[in-house]
Amino acid sequence: MTKKLWFQTGVGILIALLIIKYFIEIKFIFSPLIILIKTIFVPLLLGGVLYYVAEPIQRFLEKRGLPRWASISSILVLLAGLITGMLLMIGNPIATQVNNLVKNAPSIAENIQELGDFVFDNSENLPPQVEKFVDSISNSIQDIAITSSKRIVSVVSGAVSATFILILVPFFFIFMLKDHEKFAPNVYRIFTGERRSWVKNTLEEIDTVLRSYVQGQVLISFILAVMMLIGYLFIGLEYSLLLALFAFFMNMIPFIGPWLSLLPAVLVALIQDPVLVIWVLAITLVAQQVESNLITPNIMGKSLDIHPLTVITIVLAAGNIAGFIGILIAIPTYAVVKVIVVNVYEERKKIKETATKNV
């Protein structure tokens, strides 16, 4: 019985649960390590994203004969030039739209208040379910108003953390460009024989999956943001550039992100002119159809091979467990775990076939 797969799997699960249980009980010992990991995780994540975006450029330059230091310097100069150019091109429009948003914030808040008062005044005529929903929103708003003063400290600490992240990200980015070829050999060289080959192939597949996801997602998000910007400008929607930038970052989240980026656009359209809501919905629908039927299949293809329902489930679960960061890393993490599990299964299957093969 001890040789049965179900028995070995059950024992493994029990051992894993015991390890987790005792780890939680003595977690104070690992607190400094956990704090260190939390501190460097976000800069490492952002540095990794930048690395996968810049890696094709580095490979192109080095194929043309440039040494490593020259390719890194060229990428940094190119990145600085792109940031400077974007600031020169869109800095003034963004500043203008931000100023207009701040200037119009009281009127926007007043319009929202009037809309809320209208709903509350007519709440008696609403169905019981809608009335309960309105009451829950009212209670939530009151809770937010009560606890808003406590958020000031969080905002200040968040600003400090953001500054720290901005300082660390370039260091991770530069060192990844410089030494990325040394990581995998340093891992698989500690193994020997066929196990070394298996670890090497697994790391190569993980690198391929992450590269495909990051590069494809960034490119798709950029194309979608440009499409939405053109559509918003065409219908004369206010704050179109800010909304398109917000859409670019939200589109990094598969399936759910585009609909998150739709909410502020609908709110702005509702305040500016309710008729524009129809146009905003139409623009979003067209952009999503073009993305799902033309852009994503041609850019990312079947590199991840994950069912849409699985993606939605993973994203929602990760959001409840780890918040926004969990949503961002959920799909690539799942893809990496899937690669490891598949390779472990294939290796185990190969070993079993070899052991049972008749000589």
CSV table of C-alpha atoms in Angstrom, one decimal:
chain,number,residue,atom,x,y,z
A,1,MET,CA,0.0,0.0,0.0
A,2,THR,CA,2.9,2.4,0.7
A,3,LYS,CA,3.9,2.2,-2.9
A,4,LYS,CA,0.5,3.5,-4.1
A,5,LEU,CA,0.4,7.0,-5.6
A,6,TRP,CA,-2.6,8.1,-3.6
A,7,PHE,CA,-0.9,7.0,-0.3
A,8,GLN,CA,2.3,8.8,-1.2
A,9,THR,CA,0.4,11.9,-2.2
A,10,GLY,CA,-1.6,11.9,1.0
A,11,VAL,CA,1.5,11.6,3.2
A,12,GLY,CA,3.1,14.4,1.2
A,13,ILE,CA,0.1,16.6,1.8
A,14,LEU,CA,0.1,15.8,5.6
A,15,ILE,CA,3.8,16.6,5.9
A,16,ALA,CA,3.3,19.9,4.0
A,17,LEU,CA,0.5,20.9,6.3
A,18,LEU,CA,2.6,20.1,9.4
A,19,ILE,CA,5.4,22.1,8.0
A,20,ILE,CA,3.1,25.1,7.4
A,21,LYS,CA,1.6,24.7,10.9
A,22,TYR,CA,4.9,24.7,12.7
A,23,PHE,CA,6.2,27.5,10.4
A,24,ILE,CA,3.3,29.7,11.5
A,25,GLU,CA,3.9,28.9,15.1
A,26,ILE,CA,7.6,30.0,14.9
A,27,LYS,CA,7.1,32.7,12.4
A,28,PHE,CA,8.6,35.3,14.7
A,29,ILE,CA,12.0,33.7,14.0
A,30,PHE,CA,11.6,34.4,10.3
A,31,SER,CA,10.1,37.9,10.7
A,32,PRO,CA,13.3,39.7,9.6
A,33,LEU,CA,13.5,37.5,6.5
A,34,ILE,CA,9.8,38.1,5.7
A,35,ILE,CA,10.3,41.8,6.1
A,36,LEU,CA,13.3,41.7,3.8
A,37,ILE,CA,11.4,39.7,1.2
A,38,LYS,CA,8.5,42.2,1.3
A,39,THR,CA,10.9,45.1,1.0
A,40,ILE,CA,12.6,43.9,-2.2
A,41,PHE,CA,9.6,42.0,-3.8
A,42,VAL,CA,8.0,45.0,-5.6
A,43,PRO,CA,11.3,46.5,-6.9
A,44,LEU,CA,12.4,43.0,-8.0
A,45,LEU,CA,9.0,42.5,-9.7
A,46,LEU,CA,9.2,45.9,-11.5
A,47,GLY,CA,12.8,45.3,-12.4
A,48,GLY,CA,11.9,41.9,-13.9
A,49,VAL,CA,9.2,43.5,-16.0
A,50,LEU,CA,11.6,46.1,-17.3
A,51,TYR,CA,14.2,43.4,-18.0
A,52,TYR,CA,11.8,41.3,-20.1
A,53,VAL,CA,10.7,44.4,-22.0
A,54,ALA,CA,14.3,45.5,-22.7
A,55,GLU,CA,15.9,42.0,-23.2
A,56,PRO,CA,15.0,41.8,-26.9
A,57,ILE,CA,16.7,45.1,-27.5
A,58,GLN,CA,19.8,44.0,-25.6
A,59,ARG,CA,19.9,40.8,-27.6
A,60,PHE,CA,19.6,42.7,-30.9
A,61,LEU,CA,22.4,45.1,-29.9
A,62,GLU,CA,24.8,42.4,-28.8
A,63,LYS,CA,24.1,40.4,-32.1
A,64,ARG,CA,25.4,43.5,-33.8
A,65,GLY,CA,28.7,43.3,-31.9
A,66,LEU,CA,28.1,45.7,-29.0
A,67,PRO,CA,29.7,44.5,-25.7
A,68,ARG,CA,27.5,44.0,-22.6
A,69,TRP,CA,28.3,47.4,-21.0
A,70,ALA,CA,27.5,49.2,-24.3
A,71,SER,CA,24.2,47.4,-24.7
A,72,ILE,CA,23.2,48.2,-21.2
A,73,SER,CA,24.2,51.9,-21.6
A,74,SER,CA,22.3,52.1,-24.8
A,75,ILE,CA,19.2,50.7,-23.2
A,76,LEU,CA,19.4,53.1,-20.3
A,77,VAL,CA,19.9,56.1,-22.7
A,78,LEU,CA,17.0,54.9,-24.8
A,79,LEU,CA,14.8,54.5,-21.8
A,80,ALA,CA,15.8,57.9,-20.5
A,81,GLY,CA,15.1,59.3,-23.9
A,82,LEU,CA,11.7,57.7,-24.1
A,83,ILE,CA,10.7,58.9,-20.7
A,84,THR,CA,11.9,62.5,-21.5
A,85,GLY,CA,10.1,62.4,-24.9
A,86,MET,CA,6.9,61.2,-23.3
A,87,LEU,CA,7.1,63.9,-20.6
A,88,LEU,CA,7.7,66.5,-23.3
A,89,MET,CA,4.8,65.2,-25.5
A,90,ILE,CA,2.2,64.4,-22.9
A,91,GLY,CA,3.5,66.1,-19.8
A,92,ASN,CA,1.7,69.4,-20.4
A,93,PRO,CA,-1.6,67.8,-21.5
A,94,ILE,CA,-1.5,65.5,-18.4
A,95,ALA,CA,-0.7,68.5,-16.2
A,96,THR,CA,-3.5,70.4,-17.7
A,97,GLN,CA,-6.0,67.6,-17.3
A,98,VAL,CA,-4.9,67.0,-13.7
A,99,ASN,CA,-5.3,70.7,-13.0
A,100,ASN,CA,-8.7,70.7,-14.6
A,101,LEU,CA,-9.7,67.6,-12.6
A,102,VAL,CA,-8.6,69.2,-9.4
A,103,LYS,CA,-10.4,72.4,-10.3
A,104,ASN,CA,-13.6,70.6,-11.2
A,105,ALA,CA,-13.4,68.2,-8.3
A,106,PRO,CA,-15.9,70.2,-6.2
A,107,SER,CA,-18.4,70.2,-9.1
A,108,ILE,CA,-17.9,66.5,-9.8
A,109,ALA,CA,-18.4,65.8,-6.1
A,110,GLU,CA,-21.5,67.9,-6.1
A,111,ASN,CA,-22.9,66.1,-9.1
A,112,ILE,CA,-22.2,62.7,-7.5
A,113,GLN,CA,-23.9,64.1,-4.3
A,114,GLU,CA,-26.9,65.2,-6.2
A,115,LEU,CA,-27.1,61.8,-7.9
A,116,GLY,CA,-26.8,60.1,-4.5
A,117,ASP,CA,-29.5,62.4,-3.0
A,118,PHE,CA,-31.8,61.6,-5.9
A,119,VAL,CA,-31.3,57.8,-5.3
A,120,PHE,CA,-31.8,58.2,-1.5
A,121,ASP,CA,-34.9,60.3,-1.9
A,122,ASN,CA,-36.5,57.8,-4.2
A,123,SER,CA,-35.2,54.7,-2.3
A,124,GLU,CA,-38.8,54.0,-1.1
A,125,ASN,CA,-39.9,53.3,-4.6
A,126,LEU,CA,-37.0,51.0,-5.3
A,127,PRO,CA,-37.2,47.2,-5.0
A,128,PRO,CA,-36.1,45.8,-1.6
A,129,GLN,CA,-32.9,44.3,-3.0
A,130,VAL,CA,-31.8,47.7,-4.5
A,131,GLU,CA,-32.8,49.5,-1.4
A,132,LYS,CA,-30.6,47.2,0.7
A,133,PHE,CA,-27.8,47.8,-1.8
A,134,VAL,CA,-28.2,51.6,-1.4
A,135,ASP,CA,-28.2,51.3,2.4
A,136,SER,CA,-25.0,49.3,2.3
A,137,ILE,CA,-23.3,51.9,0.1
A,138,SER,CA,-24.5,54.6,2.5
A,139,ASN,CA,-23.0,52.8,5.4
A,140,SER,CA,-19.8,52.2,3.5
A,141,ILE,CA,-19.5,55.9,2.7
A,142,GLN,CA,-20.0,56.8,6.4
A,143,ASP,CA,-17.3,54.3,7.4
A,144,ILE,CA,-14.9,55.7,4.9
A,145,ALA,CA,-15.6,59.2,6.2
A,146,ILE,CA,-15.0,58.1,9.8
A,147,THR,CA,-11.7,56.4,9.0
A,148,SER,CA,-10.4,58.8,6.3
A,149,SER,CA,-8.2,60.6,8.8
A,150,LYS,CA,-6.4,57.4,9.6
A,151,ARG,CA,-5.5,57.1,5.9
A,152,ILE,CA,-3.1,60.2,6.1
A,153,VAL,CA,-0.4,58.2,7.8
A,154,SER,CA,-0.8,55.4,5.3
A,155,VAL,CA,-0.5,57.9,2.4
A,156,VAL,CA,2.7,59.3,3.9
A,157,SER,CA,4.2,55.9,4.5
A,158,GLY,CA,3.2,54.9,1.0
A,159,ALA,CA,5.0,57.9,-0.5
A,160,VAL,CA,8.1,56.9,1.4
A,161,SER,CA,7.8,53.3,0.2
A,162,ALA,CA,7.3,54.5,-3.4
A,163,THR,CA,10.4,56.6,-3.2
A,164,PHE,CA,12.4,53.6,-1.9
A,165,ILE,CA,11.0,51.5,-4.8
A,166,LEU,CA,12.0,54.0,-7.4
A,167,ILE,CA,15.5,53.9,-6.0
A,168,LEU,CA,15.8,50.1,-6.0
A,169,VAL,CA,14.2,49.3,-9.3
A,170,PRO,CA,17.0,50.7,-11.5
A,171,PHE,CA,19.6,48.6,-9.5
A,172,PHE,CA,17.6,45.3,-10.1
A,173,PHE,CA,17.0,46.2,-13.7
A,174,ILE,CA,20.7,46.9,-14.4
A,175,PHE,CA,21.9,43.8,-12.6
A,176,MET,CA,19.4,41.6,-14.5
A,177,LEU,CA,20.6,43.0,-17.8
A,178,LYS,CA,24.2,42.4,-16.7
A,179,ASP,CA,24.1,39.0,-15.2
A,180,HIS,CA,20.8,37.3,-16.4
A,181,GLU,CA,22.8,34.6,-18.2
A,182,LYS,CA,24.4,33.5,-14.9
A,183,PHE,CA,21.3,32.8,-13.0
A,184,ALA,CA,20.2,29.5,-14.5
A,185,PRO,CA,23.7,27.9,-14.6
A,186,ASN,CA,24.2,28.8,-11.0
A,187,VAL,CA,21.1,26.9,-10.2
A,188,TYR,CA,21.4,23.7,-12.3
A,189,ARG,CA,25.2,23.3,-11.8
A,190,ILE,CA,24.5,22.0,-8.3
A,191,PHE,CA,22.8,18.9,-9.9
A,192,THR,CA,24.4,16.1,-11.9
A,193,GLY,CA,23.4,13.8,-14.7
A,194,GLU,CA,19.9,13.7,-16.0
A,195,ARG,CA,18.6,15.7,-13.1
A,196,ARG,CA,20.8,18.6,-14.3
A,197,SER,CA,19.3,18.4,-17.8
A,198,TRP,CA,15.8,18.3,-16.3
A,199,VAL,CA,16.4,21.4,-14.1
A,200,LYS,CA,18.0,23.2,-17.0
A,201,ASN,CA,15.0,22.5,-19.4
A,202,THR,CA,12.5,23.5,-16.7
A,203,LEU,CA,14.3,26.8,-16.0
A,204,GLU,CA,14.4,27.5,-19.8
A,205,GLU,CA,10.6,26.8,-20.1
A,206,ILE,CA,9.9,29.1,-17.1
A,207,ASP,CA,12.0,31.9,-18.7
A,208,THR,CA,10.1,31.4,-22.0
A,209,VAL,CA,6.7,31.5,-20.3
A,210,LEU,CA,7.5,34.7,-18.3
A,211,ARG,CA,9.0,36.4,-21.3
A,212,SER,CA,6.0,35.6,-23.5
A,213,TYR,CA,3.6,36.8,-20.8
A,214,VAL,CA,5.3,40.0,-19.8
A,215,GLN,CA,6.2,41.2,-23.4
A,216,GLY,CA,2.9,40.2,-24.7
A,217,GLN,CA,0.9,41.8,-21.9
A,218,VAL,CA,2.8,45.1,-22.1
A,219,LEU,CA,2.4,45.3,-25.9
A,220,ILE,CA,-1.3,44.4,-25.7
A,221,SER,CA,-1.9,47.0,-23.0
A,222,PHE,CA,-0.2,49.6,-25.0
A,223,ILE,CA,-2.2,48.9,-28.1
A,224,LEU,CA,-5.5,48.9,-26.2
A,225,ALA,CA,-4.6,52.2,-24.5
A,226,VAL,CA,-3.9,53.8,-27.8
A,227,MET,CA,-7.2,52.5,-29.2
A,228,MET,CA,-9.1,53.9,-26.3
A,229,LEU,CA,-7.3,57.2,-26.4
A,230,ILE,CA,-8.2,57.6,-30.1
A,231,GLY,CA,-11.8,56.7,-29.3
A,232,TYR,CA,-12.0,59.1,-26.3
A,233,LEU,CA,-10.6,61.9,-28.3
A,234,PHE,CA,-12.9,61.2,-31.2
A,235,ILE,CA,-16.0,61.5,-29.0
A,236,GLY,CA,-14.5,64.5,-27.1
A,237,LEU,CA,-14.4,62.8,-23.7
A,238,GLU,CA,-12.7,64.9,-21.0
A,239,TYR,CA,-9.5,63.7,-19.3
A,240,SER,CA,-9.1,61.3,-22.2
A,241,LEU,CA,-5.3,61.1,-21.8
A,242,LEU,CA,-5.5,60.3,-18.1
A,243,LEU,CA,-8.2,57.7,-18.7
A,244,ALA,CA,-6.0,56.1,-21.4
A,245,LEU,CA,-3.0,56.0,-19.1
A,246,PHE,CA,-5.1,54.4,-16.4
A,247,ALA,CA,-6.4,51.9,-19.0
A,248,PHE,CA,-2.8,51.0,-19.9
A,249,PHE,CA,-1.9,50.0,-16.3
A,250,MET,CA,-5.3,48.3,-15.7
A,251,ASN,CA,-5.0,46.2,-18.9
A,252,MET,CA,-2.0,44.5,-17.4
A,253,ILE,CA,-4.6,42.5,-15.5
A,254,PRO,CA,-6.1,39.8,-17.8
A,255,PHE,CA,-9.8,39.9,-18.5
A,256,ILE,CA,-10.7,42.0,-15.4
A,257,GLY,CA,-8.4,44.9,-16.0
A,258,PRO,CA,-10.2,46.4,-19.1
A,259,TRP,CA,-13.5,46.5,-17.2
A,260,LEU,CA,-11.8,48.2,-14.2
A,261,SER,CA,-10.5,50.8,-16.6
A,262,LEU,CA,-14.0,51.3,-17.9
A,263,LEU,CA,-15.5,52.5,-14.5
A,264,PRO,CA,-13.8,56.0,-14.3
A,265,ALA,CA,-14.4,56.5,-18.0
A,266,VAL,CA,-18.1,55.9,-17.6
A,267,LEU,CA,-18.2,58.1,-14.5
A,268,VAL,CA,-16.6,61.0,-16.4
A,269,ALA,CA,-18.9,60.5,-19.4
A,270,LEU,CA,-22.0,60.4,-17.1
A,271,ILE,CA,-21.0,63.7,-15.5
A,272,GLN,CA,-20.0,65.4,-18.8
A,273,ASP,CA,-22.9,64.1,-20.9
A,274,PRO,CA,-24.9,60.9,-20.2
A,275,VAL,CA,-25.1,60.2,-24.0
A,276,LEU,CA,-21.3,59.8,-24.0
A,277,VAL,CA,-21.7,56.7,-21.8
A,278,ILE,CA,-23.1,54.8,-24.8
A,279,TRP,CA,-20.1,55.8,-26.8
A,280,VAL,CA,-17.6,54.9,-24.1
A,281,LEU,CA,-19.2,51.5,-23.8
A,282,ALA,CA,-19.1,51.1,-27.5
A,283,ILE,CA,-15.4,52.0,-27.7
A,284,THR,CA,-14.6,49.6,-24.9
A,285,LEU,CA,-16.6,46.8,-26.6
A,286,VAL,CA,-14.9,47.4,-29.9
A,287,ALA,CA,-11.4,47.5,-28.3
A,288,GLN,CA,-12.1,44.3,-26.4
A,289,GLN,CA,-13.3,42.5,-29.5
A,290,VAL,CA,-10.3,43.6,-31.5
A,291,GLU,CA,-8.0,42.6,-28.6
A,292,SER,CA,-9.5,39.2,-28.0
A,293,ASN,CA,-9.9,38.2,-31.6
A,294,LEU,CA,-6.9,39.8,-33.4
A,295,ILE,CA,-4.3,41.2,-31.0
A,296,THR,CA,-3.9,38.6,-28.3
A,297,PRO,CA,-4.0,35.5,-30.5
A,298,ASN,CA,-1.3,36.9,-32.8
A,299,ILE,CA,1.0,38.3,-30.0
A,300,MET,CA,0.7,35.8,-27.2
A,301,GLY,CA,-0.8,32.9,-29.1
A,302,LYS,CA,-1.0,29.7,-27.1
A,303,SER,CA,2.1,30.4,-25.0
A,304,LEU,CA,0.3,30.2,-21.7
A,305,ASP,CA,-2.4,27.7,-22.7
A,306,ILE,CA,-4.7,28.8,-19.8
A,307,HIS,CA,-8.5,28.6,-20.1
A,308,PRO,CA,-10.3,32.0,-19.6
A,309,LEU,CA,-12.4,30.6,-16.7
A,310,THR,CA,-9.2,29.5,-15.0
A,311,VAL,CA,-7.7,33.0,-15.5
A,312,ILE,CA,-10.8,34.7,-14.0
A,313,THR,CA,-10.8,32.3,-11.0
A,314,ILE,CA,-7.1,32.7,-10.3
A,315,VAL,CA,-7.3,36.5,-10.5
A,316,LEU,CA,-10.3,36.8,-8.2
A,317,ALA,CA,-8.8,34.4,-5.7
A,318,ALA,CA,-5.4,36.2,-5.8
A,319,GLY,CA,-7.1,39.5,-5.2
A,320,ASN,CA,-8.8,38.3,-2.1
A,321,ILE,CA,-5.6,36.7,-0.8
A,322,ALA,CA,-2.9,39.3,-1.7
A,323,GLY,CA,-4.7,42.4,-3.0
A,324,PHE,CA,-3.6,44.3,-6.1
A,325,ILE,CA,-0.1,42.8,-6.2
A,326,GLY,CA,-1.6,39.3,-6.0
A,327,ILE,CA,-3.8,40.1,-9.0
A,328,LEU,CA,-0.8,41.3,-11.0
A,329,ILE,CA,1.4,38.2,-10.3
A,330,ALA,CA,-1.4,35.6,-10.2
A,331,ILE,CA,-1.3,34.5,-13.9
A,332,PRO,CA,2.5,34.4,-14.4
A,333,THR,CA,2.8,32.6,-11.0
A,334,TYR,CA,0.2,30.0,-12.1
A,335,ALA,CA,2.0,29.6,-15.4
A,336,VAL,CA,5.3,29.0,-13.7
A,337,VAL,CA,3.8,26.5,-11.2
A,338,LYS,CA,2.1,24.7,-14.1
A,339,VAL,CA,5.4,24.4,-16.0
A,340,ILE,CA,7.0,22.9,-12.9
A,341,VAL,CA,4.2,20.5,-12.2
A,342,VAL,CA,4.0,19.3,-15.8
A,343,ASN,CA,7.8,18.7,-15.9
A,344,VAL,CA,7.7,16.9,-12.6
A,345,TYR,CA,4.9,14.7,-13.9
A,346,GLU,CA,6.7,14.0,-17.2
A,347,GLU,CA,9.9,13.1,-15.4
A,348,ARG,CA,8.2,10.8,-12.9
A,349,LYS,CA,6.4,9.2,-15.8
A,350,LYS,CA,9.7,8.7,-17.6
A,351,ILE,CA,11.3,7.1,-14.5
A,352,LYS,CA,8.3,4.8,-14.0
A,353,GLU,CA,8.4,3.7,-17.6
A,354,THR,CA,12.1,3.0,-17.4
A,355,ALA,CA,11.8,1.1,-14.2
A,356,THR,CA,9.0,-1.1,-15.5
A,357,LYS,CA,10.4,-1.7,-19.0
A,358,ASN,CA,11.3,-5.2,-19.8
A,359,VAL,CA,14.9,-5.7,-20.8
